[in-house]
Each structure stands twice: as structure tokens, then as C-alpha cells.
mmCIF file of N, CA, C and O in Angstrom:
data_model
loop_
_atom_site.group_PDB
_atom_site.id
_atom_site.type_symbol
_atom_site.label_atom_id
_atom_site.label_comp_id
_atom_site.label_asym_id
_atom_site.label_seq_id
_atom_site.Cartn_x
_atom_site.Cartn_y
_atom_site.Cartn_z
ATOM 1 N N UNK A 1 41.229 -30.168 67.225
ATOM 2 C CA UNK A 1 42.192 -30.115 66.270
ATOM 3 C C UNK A 1 41.183 -29.530 64.922
ATOM 4 O O UNK A 1 40.507 -29.200 64.794
ATOM 5 N N UNK A 2 42.528 -28.695 64.489
ATOM 6 C CA UNK A 2 41.849 -27.841 62.822
ATOM 7 C C UNK A 2 42.022 -29.078 61.934
ATOM 8 O O UNK A 2 42.396 -29.985 61.769
ATOM 9 N N UNK A 3 40.609 -28.684 60.892
ATOM 10 C CA UNK A 3 40.291 -29.526 59.869
ATOM 11 C C UNK A 3 41.615 -28.677 58.408
ATOM 12 O O UNK A 3 41.656 -27.803 58.379
ATOM 13 N N UNK A 4 42.405 -29.614 57.961
ATOM 14 C CA UNK A 4 43.295 -29.571 56.548
ATOM 15 C C UNK A 4 42.817 -28.416 55.322
ATOM 16 O O UNK A 4 41.807 -29.723 55.383
ATOM 17 N N UNK A 5 42.448 -28.128 55.097
ATOM 18 C CA UNK A 5 42.141 -27.667 53.816
ATOM 19 C C UNK A 5 43.191 -26.925 52.631
ATOM 20 O O UNK A 5 44.259 -26.089 53.306
ATOM 21 N N UNK A 6 42.970 -27.599 51.195
ATOM 22 C CA UNK A 6 43.532 -26.803 50.372
ATOM 23 C C UNK A 6 43.384 -25.952 49.390
ATOM 24 O O UNK A 6 42.277 -26.530 48.610
ATOM 25 N N UNK A 7 43.970 -25.162 49.233
ATOM 26 C CA UNK A 7 43.432 -24.125 47.861
ATOM 27 C C UNK A 7 44.496 -23.916 46.966
ATOM 28 O O UNK A 7 45.656 -23.752 47.281
ATOM 29 N N UNK A 8 44.036 -24.417 45.804
ATOM 30 C CA UNK A 8 44.872 -25.109 44.386
ATOM 31 C C UNK A 8 44.337 -23.700 43.611
ATOM 32 O O UNK A 8 43.472 -23.621 43.090
ATOM 33 N N UNK A 9 45.555 -23.164 42.876
ATOM 34 C CA UNK A 9 45.409 -22.080 42.477
ATOM 35 C C UNK A 9 46.892 -22.222 41.102
ATOM 36 O O UNK A 9 47.763 -22.610 41.224
ATOM 37 N N UNK A 10 46.395 -20.926 40.100
ATOM 38 C CA UNK A 10 47.132 -21.173 39.335
ATOM 39 C C UNK A 10 47.992 -19.577 38.395
ATOM 40 O O UNK A 10 48.692 -19.284 38.095
ATOM 41 N N UNK A 11 47.099 -18.445 39.444
ATOM 42 C CA UNK A 11 47.745 -17.017 39.682
ATOM 43 C C UNK A 11 46.681 -16.248 38.881
ATOM 44 O O UNK A 11 47.142 -15.036 38.939
ATOM 45 N N UNK A 12 45.939 -16.618 38.426
ATOM 46 C CA UNK A 12 45.646 -15.935 37.301
ATOM 47 C C UNK A 12 44.604 -15.285 38.109
ATOM 48 O O UNK A 12 44.338 -15.695 39.315
ATOM 49 N N UNK A 13 43.991 -13.910 37.652
ATOM 50 C CA UNK A 13 43.289 -13.420 38.219
ATOM 51 C C UNK A 13 41.691 -13.726 38.785
ATOM 52 O O UNK A 13 41.260 -13.760 39.856
ATOM 53 N N UNK A 14 41.404 -14.770 38.254
ATOM 54 C CA UNK A 14 39.972 -15.529 38.754
ATOM 55 C C UNK A 14 40.553 -16.461 39.947
ATOM 56 O O UNK A 14 39.778 -16.076 41.243
ATOM 57 N N UNK A 15 41.567 -16.896 39.937
ATOM 58 C CA UNK A 15 42.353 -17.648 41.274
ATOM 59 C C UNK A 15 42.338 -17.026 42.549
ATOM 60 O O UNK A 15 42.181 -17.271 43.294
ATOM 61 N N UNK A 16 43.053 -16.051 41.905
ATOM 62 C CA UNK A 16 43.783 -14.590 42.981
ATOM 63 C C UNK A 16 42.555 -14.084 43.565
ATOM 64 O O UNK A 16 42.079 -13.945 45.386
ATOM 65 N N UNK A 17 41.443 -14.072 43.247
ATOM 66 C CA UNK A 17 40.155 -13.738 43.233
ATOM 67 C C UNK A 17 39.360 -14.702 44.346
ATOM 68 O O UNK A 17 38.802 -13.881 45.908
ATOM 69 N N UNK A 18 39.462 -15.667 43.972
ATOM 70 C CA UNK A 18 38.571 -17.043 44.689
ATOM 71 C C UNK A 18 39.412 -17.234 45.956
ATOM 72 O O UNK A 18 38.904 -17.420 46.581
ATOM 73 N N UNK A 19 40.843 -17.379 45.995
ATOM 74 C CA UNK A 19 41.903 -17.105 47.025
ATOM 75 C C UNK A 19 41.244 -15.863 47.932
ATOM 76 O O UNK A 19 41.288 -16.407 49.658
ATOM 77 N N UNK A 20 41.329 -15.120 47.708
ATOM 78 C CA UNK A 20 41.119 -13.982 48.684
ATOM 79 C C UNK A 20 39.631 -13.994 49.248
ATOM 80 O O UNK A 20 39.449 -13.852 50.516
ATOM 81 N N UNK A 21 38.798 -14.321 48.610
ATOM 82 C CA UNK A 21 37.439 -14.386 48.621
ATOM 83 C C UNK A 21 37.203 -15.472 49.703
ATOM 84 O O UNK A 21 36.418 -15.888 50.757
ATOM 85 N N UNK A 22 37.278 -17.193 49.016
ATOM 86 C CA UNK A 22 36.934 -18.464 49.565
ATOM 87 C C UNK A 22 37.719 -18.486 50.473
ATOM 88 O O UNK A 22 37.463 -18.869 51.828
ATOM 89 N N UNK A 23 39.013 -18.762 50.052
ATOM 90 C CA UNK A 23 40.086 -19.112 51.169
ATOM 91 C C UNK A 23 40.038 -18.178 52.671
ATOM 92 O O UNK A 23 40.198 -18.666 53.416
ATOM 93 N N UNK A 24 40.095 -17.310 52.618
ATOM 94 C CA UNK A 24 39.958 -15.787 53.001
ATOM 95 C C UNK A 24 38.963 -16.067 54.672
ATOM 96 O O UNK A 24 39.005 -15.596 55.440
ATOM 97 N N UNK A 25 38.165 -16.559 53.497
ATOM 98 C CA UNK A 25 36.957 -16.486 54.575
ATOM 99 C C UNK A 25 36.320 -17.839 55.424
ATOM 100 O O UNK A 25 35.778 -18.000 56.445
ATOM 101 N N UNK A 26 37.966 -18.693 55.464
ATOM 102 C CA UNK A 26 37.746 -20.020 55.864
ATOM 103 C C UNK A 26 37.997 -19.557 57.741
ATOM 104 O O UNK A 26 38.915 -18.761 57.673
ATOM 105 N N UNK A 27 36.880 -20.015 58.398
ATOM 106 C CA UNK A 27 37.765 -19.769 59.587
ATOM 107 C C UNK A 27 38.749 -19.843 60.332
ATOM 108 O O UNK A 27 39.023 -21.528 60.346
ATOM 109 N N UNK A 28 39.760 -19.451 60.985
ATOM 110 C CA UNK A 28 41.114 -20.114 60.565
ATOM 111 C C UNK A 28 41.139 -21.037 62.039
ATOM 112 O O UNK A 28 42.204 -21.820 62.389
ATOM 113 N N UNK A 29 40.379 -20.815 63.151
ATOM 114 C CA UNK A 29 40.071 -21.157 64.122
ATOM 115 C C UNK A 29 39.553 -22.911 64.074
ATOM 116 O O UNK A 29 40.013 -23.458 64.737
ATOM 117 N N UNK A 30 39.423 -22.979 62.830
ATOM 118 C CA UNK A 30 38.408 -24.233 62.382
ATOM 119 C C UNK A 30 39.729 -24.934 60.859
ATOM 120 O O UNK A 30 39.407 -26.471 60.971
ATOM 121 N N UNK A 31 39.963 -24.132 60.393
ATOM 122 C CA UNK A 31 40.450 -25.079 59.608
ATOM 123 C C UNK A 31 42.275 -24.411 59.252
ATOM 124 O O UNK A 31 42.525 -22.958 59.677
ATOM 125 N N UNK A 32 43.098 -24.987 59.042
ATOM 126 C CA UNK A 32 44.689 -25.045 58.659
ATOM 127 C C UNK A 32 44.512 -25.271 57.443
ATOM 128 O O UNK A 32 44.401 -26.059 56.306
ATOM 129 N N UNK A 33 44.779 -23.324 56.445
ATOM 130 C CA UNK A 33 44.546 -23.541 54.847
ATOM 131 C C UNK A 33 45.683 -23.454 54.360
ATOM 132 O O UNK A 33 46.610 -22.182 55.008
ATOM 133 N N UNK A 34 46.004 -23.932 53.525
ATOM 134 C CA UNK A 34 47.497 -24.121 52.607
ATOM 135 C C UNK A 34 47.278 -23.427 51.605
ATOM 136 O O UNK A 34 46.129 -24.089 50.765
ATOM 137 N N UNK A 35 47.699 -22.531 51.465
ATOM 138 C CA UNK A 35 47.692 -21.836 49.367
ATOM 139 C C UNK A 35 49.060 -22.662 48.401
ATOM 140 O O UNK A 35 49.980 -22.359 49.119
ATOM 141 N N UNK A 36 48.176 -23.167 47.607
ATOM 142 C CA UNK A 36 49.517 -24.016 46.192
ATOM 143 C C UNK A 36 49.036 -23.145 45.146
ATOM 144 O O UNK A 36 47.876 -23.051 45.070
ATOM 145 N N UNK A 37 50.252 -22.953 44.783
ATOM 146 C CA UNK A 37 50.384 -22.154 43.587
ATOM 147 C C UNK A 37 50.655 -22.946 43.020
ATOM 148 O O UNK A 37 52.024 -23.367 42.272
ATOM 149 N N UNK A 38 50.031 -23.390 41.708
ATOM 150 C CA UNK A 38 50.127 -24.226 41.123
ATOM 151 C C UNK A 38 51.600 -24.209 39.557
ATOM 152 O O UNK A 38 52.152 -24.565 39.037
ATOM 153 N N UNK A 39 51.264 -22.931 39.820
ATOM 154 C CA UNK A 39 52.326 -22.447 38.104
ATOM 155 C C UNK A 39 53.455 -22.164 38.901
ATOM 156 O O UNK A 39 54.419 -21.859 38.222
ATOM 157 N N UNK A 40 53.579 -21.800 40.392
ATOM 158 C CA UNK A 40 55.509 -21.972 40.605
ATOM 159 C C UNK A 40 55.400 -23.022 41.846
ATOM 160 O O UNK A 40 56.464 -23.335 41.602
ATOM 161 N N UNK A 41 54.822 -24.141 41.528
ATOM 162 C CA UNK A 41 55.129 -25.410 42.375
ATOM 163 C C UNK A 41 54.476 -26.565 41.360
ATOM 164 O O UNK A 41 53.491 -27.301 42.142
ATOM 165 N N UNK A 42 54.805 -26.747 40.290
ATOM 166 C CA UNK A 42 54.265 -27.603 39.488
ATOM 167 C C UNK A 42 54.458 -28.946 39.972
ATOM 168 O O UNK A 42 53.937 -29.979 39.708
ATOM 169 N N UNK A 43 55.706 -28.616 40.793
ATOM 170 C CA UNK A 43 55.950 -30.572 41.322
ATOM 171 C C UNK A 43 54.632 -30.778 42.409
ATOM 172 O O UNK A 43 54.720 -32.239 42.529
ATOM 173 N N UNK A 44 53.202 -30.419 42.464
ATOM 174 C CA UNK A 44 52.543 -30.797 43.065
ATOM 175 C C UNK A 44 51.175 -30.960 42.417
ATOM 176 O O UNK A 44 50.354 -31.110 42.916
ATOM 177 N N UNK A 45 51.333 -30.661 41.221
ATOM 178 C CA UNK A 45 50.586 -31.096 40.034
ATOM 179 C C UNK A 45 49.741 -32.569 40.211
ATOM 180 O O UNK A 45 48.387 -32.987 40.471
ATOM 181 N N UNK A 46 50.903 -33.534 40.554
ATOM 182 C CA UNK A 46 50.293 -34.834 40.573
ATOM 183 C C UNK A 46 49.455 -35.145 42.456
ATOM 184 O O UNK A 46 48.684 -35.631 42.290
ATOM 185 N N UNK A 47 49.757 -34.150 42.715
ATOM 186 C CA UNK A 47 49.160 -34.258 44.744
ATOM 187 C C UNK A 47 47.789 -33.734 44.235
ATOM 188 O O UNK A 47 46.774 -34.243 45.282
ATOM 189 N N UNK A 48 47.760 -32.894 42.946
ATOM 190 C CA UNK A 48 46.303 -31.967 42.725
ATOM 191 C C UNK A 48 45.450 -32.886 41.867
ATOM 192 O O UNK A 48 44.261 -33.299 42.683
ATOM 193 N N UNK A 49 46.072 -33.975 41.155
ATOM 194 C CA UNK A 49 44.849 -34.563 40.494
ATOM 195 C C UNK A 49 44.790 -35.694 41.350
ATOM 196 O O UNK A 49 43.863 -36.510 41.361
ATOM 197 N N UNK A 50 45.960 -36.311 42.454
ATOM 198 C CA UNK A 50 45.366 -37.065 42.793
ATOM 199 C C UNK A 50 43.916 -37.048 44.293
ATOM 200 O O UNK A 50 43.532 -37.659 44.285
ATOM 201 N N UNK A 51 44.107 -35.944 44.402
ATOM 202 C CA UNK A 51 43.155 -35.531 45.009
ATOM 203 C C UNK A 51 41.891 -34.963 44.413
ATOM 204 O O UNK A 51 40.638 -34.643 44.999
ATOM 205 N N UNK A 52 42.050 -35.098 43.237
ATOM 206 C CA UNK A 52 40.692 -35.143 42.451
ATOM 207 C C UNK A 52 40.661 -33.833 41.815
ATOM 208 O O UNK A 52 39.667 -33.174 41.135
ATOM 209 N N UNK A 53 41.660 -32.774 41.800
ATOM 210 C CA UNK A 53 41.420 -31.193 40.994
ATOM 211 C C UNK A 53 41.468 -31.480 39.936
ATOM 212 O O UNK A 53 42.419 -32.455 39.242
ATOM 213 N N UNK A 54 40.094 -30.862 38.791
ATOM 214 C CA UNK A 54 40.522 -30.785 37.576
ATOM 215 C C UNK A 54 40.781 -29.823 36.923
ATOM 216 O O UNK A 54 41.110 -29.938 35.680
ATOM 217 N N UNK A 55 40.567 -28.555 37.434
ATOM 218 C CA UNK A 55 40.614 -27.529 37.287
ATOM 219 C C UNK A 55 40.886 -26.422 38.545
ATOM 220 O O UNK A 55 40.172 -27.162 39.522
ATOM 221 N N UNK A 56 41.770 -24.812 38.610
ATOM 222 C CA UNK A 56 41.663 -23.849 39.356
ATOM 223 C C UNK A 56 40.901 -22.997 39.212
ATOM 224 O O UNK A 56 40.969 -22.950 37.829
ATOM 225 N N UNK A 57 40.513 -22.172 39.795
ATOM 226 C CA UNK A 57 40.620 -22.420 41.451
ATOM 227 C C UNK A 57 40.186 -23.718 42.226
ATOM 228 O O UNK A 57 39.003 -23.888 41.929
ATOM 229 N N UNK A 58 40.897 -24.029 42.976
ATOM 230 C CA UNK A 58 39.554 -25.487 43.719
ATOM 231 C C UNK A 58 40.185 -25.343 45.011
ATOM 232 O O UNK A 58 41.183 -25.348 45.346
ATOM 233 N N UNK A 59 39.273 -25.757 45.924
ATOM 234 C CA UNK A 59 39.607 -25.806 47.443
ATOM 235 C C UNK A 59 39.361 -27.713 47.770
ATOM 236 O O UNK A 59 38.038 -28.024 47.080
ATOM 237 N N UNK A 60 40.723 -28.105 49.215
ATOM 238 C CA UNK A 60 40.130 -29.199 49.177
ATOM 239 C C UNK A 60 40.185 -29.520 50.392
ATOM 240 O O UNK A 60 40.758 -29.259 51.383
ATOM 241 N N UNK A 61 38.805 -29.787 50.806
ATOM 242 C CA UNK A 61 38.533 -29.894 52.700
ATOM 243 C C UNK A 61 37.979 -31.292 52.490
ATOM 244 O O UNK A 61 37.242 -32.406 52.082
ATOM 245 N N UNK A 62 38.755 -32.384 53.558
ATOM 246 C CA UNK A 62 38.200 -33.378 53.799
ATOM 247 C C UNK A 62 37.997 -34.568 52.883
ATOM 248 O O UNK A 62 37.033 -35.432 52.612
ATOM 249 N N UNK A 63 39.212 -34.253 51.735
ATOM 250 C CA UNK A 63 39.234 -35.305 50.878
ATOM 251 C C UNK A 63 38.005 -34.996 49.534
ATOM 252 O O UNK A 63 37.958 -35.744 49.105
ATOM 253 N N UNK A 64 37.246 -33.572 49.969
ATOM 254 C CA UNK A 64 36.349 -33.136 49.134
ATOM 255 C C UNK A 64 36.417 -32.096 48.167
ATOM 256 O O UNK A 64 37.854 -31.083 48.735
ATOM 257 N N UNK A 65 36.151 -32.147 46.932
ATOM 258 C CA UNK A 65 36.734 -30.949 46.484
ATOM 259 C C UNK A 65 35.662 -30.758 45.646
ATOM 260 O O UNK A 65 34.471 -30.437 45.017
ATOM 261 N N UNK A 66 35.988 -29.001 45.621
ATOM 262 C CA UNK A 66 34.818 -27.839 45.134
ATOM 263 C C UNK A 66 35.514 -26.718 44.416
ATOM 264 O O UNK A 66 36.742 -25.507 44.397
ATOM 265 N N UNK A 67 35.501 -26.933 43.009
ATOM 266 C CA UNK A 67 35.735 -26.951 42.000
ATOM 267 C C UNK A 67 35.358 -25.018 42.105
ATOM 268 O O UNK A 67 34.079 -25.033 42.052
ATOM 269 N N UNK A 68 35.706 -24.046 42.013
ATOM 270 C CA UNK A 68 35.368 -22.305 41.979
ATOM 271 C C UNK A 68 35.831 -21.706 40.697
ATOM 272 O O UNK A 68 36.589 -21.591 40.929
ATOM 273 N N UNK A 69 34.670 -20.882 40.235
ATOM 274 C CA UNK A 69 34.536 -20.604 38.922
ATOM 275 C C UNK A 69 35.296 -22.057 38.307
ATOM 276 O O UNK A 69 35.566 -22.932 38.029
ATOM 277 N N UNK A 70 36.275 -21.041 37.124
ATOM 278 C CA UNK A 70 36.953 -21.792 36.155
ATOM 279 C C UNK A 70 38.394 -21.095 35.657
ATOM 280 O O UNK A 70 37.687 -20.575 34.704
ATOM 281 N N UNK A 71 39.382 -21.221 35.959
ATOM 282 C CA UNK A 71 40.590 -20.334 35.785
ATOM 283 C C UNK A 71 41.149 -21.480 34.325
ATOM 284 O O UNK A 71 41.597 -20.685 33.709
ATOM 285 N N UNK A 72 41.320 -22.053 35.246
ATOM 286 C CA UNK A 72 42.676 -23.391 34.220
ATOM 287 C C UNK A 72 42.004 -24.717 34.542
ATOM 288 O O UNK A 72 42.095 -24.857 35.711
ATOM 289 N N UNK A 73 41.893 -25.274 33.064
ATOM 290 C CA UNK A 73 42.248 -26.970 33.504
ATOM 291 C C UNK A 73 43.486 -27.120 34.114
ATOM 292 O O UNK A 73 45.380 -26.686 33.827
ATOM 293 N N UNK A 74 43.618 -28.235 34.878
ATOM 294 C CA UNK A 74 44.992 -28.683 35.406
ATOM 295 C C UNK A 74 46.342 -28.894 34.570
ATOM 296 O O UNK A 74 47.342 -29.195 34.261
ATOM 297 N N UNK A 75 45.170 -29.525 33.082
ATOM 298 C CA UNK A 75 46.198 -29.829 32.046
ATOM 299 C C UNK A 75 46.918 -28.506 31.037
ATOM 300 O O UNK A 75 48.062 -29.313 31.027
ATOM 301 N N UNK A 76 46.332 -27.712 31.484
ATOM 302 C CA UNK A 76 47.036 -26.354 30.812
ATOM 303 C C UNK A 76 48.175 -26.257 31.610
ATOM 304 O O UNK A 76 49.656 -25.121 31.114
ATOM 305 N N UNK A 77 48.413 -26.693 33.140
ATOM 306 C CA UNK A 77 49.287 -25.901 33.855
ATOM 307 C C UNK A 77 51.004 -27.350 33.582
ATOM 308 O O UNK A 77 51.554 -26.659 33.956
ATOM 309 N N UNK A 78 50.581 -28.321 32.751
ATOM 310 C CA UNK A 78 52.008 -29.134 32.603
ATOM 311 C C UNK A 78 52.531 -28.654 31.695
ATOM 312 O O UNK A 78 52.083 -28.306 30.832
#
């Protein structure tokens, strides 16, 4: 069974670069990666907050949040 991974971002250059580099590097045989663009899917902001995401880009795997660089605070997307 694959591990669920969610990559949250807001579409900024830092986020796009992290998506291509980090999310793209995950082994597709081991991880089911979902990319969530919070700038376009604002209804999912609550989900990201509940997962512990404070800023984007961020990767959530097994309920662990990995904040990658700093593109924007989640509060800026509201």
C-alpha cells in the first residue's frame, strides 16, 4: 500500500520550484502524491491548517509536516 503525501503550495515561484524538485523526487511506487494549489483551492485551507501547515510550500507525509523554504504564510492566503 502506498503512503499518502500531500504537497501544499500557492503557485509562487518558490512553491513551483519545490513542487518540481521535492514532490517530483518522491518514489511513485511508494508514495501517492497529491498536489494542492491553495491559491486555487481555497476551500482546502482548513484541511492544510488542521494538518499543521503554517506556510507553503509544505509536504505532509504520515501526519508529519515538512515546511520547505518559505513562499507564503497560510494566513496570507485567506
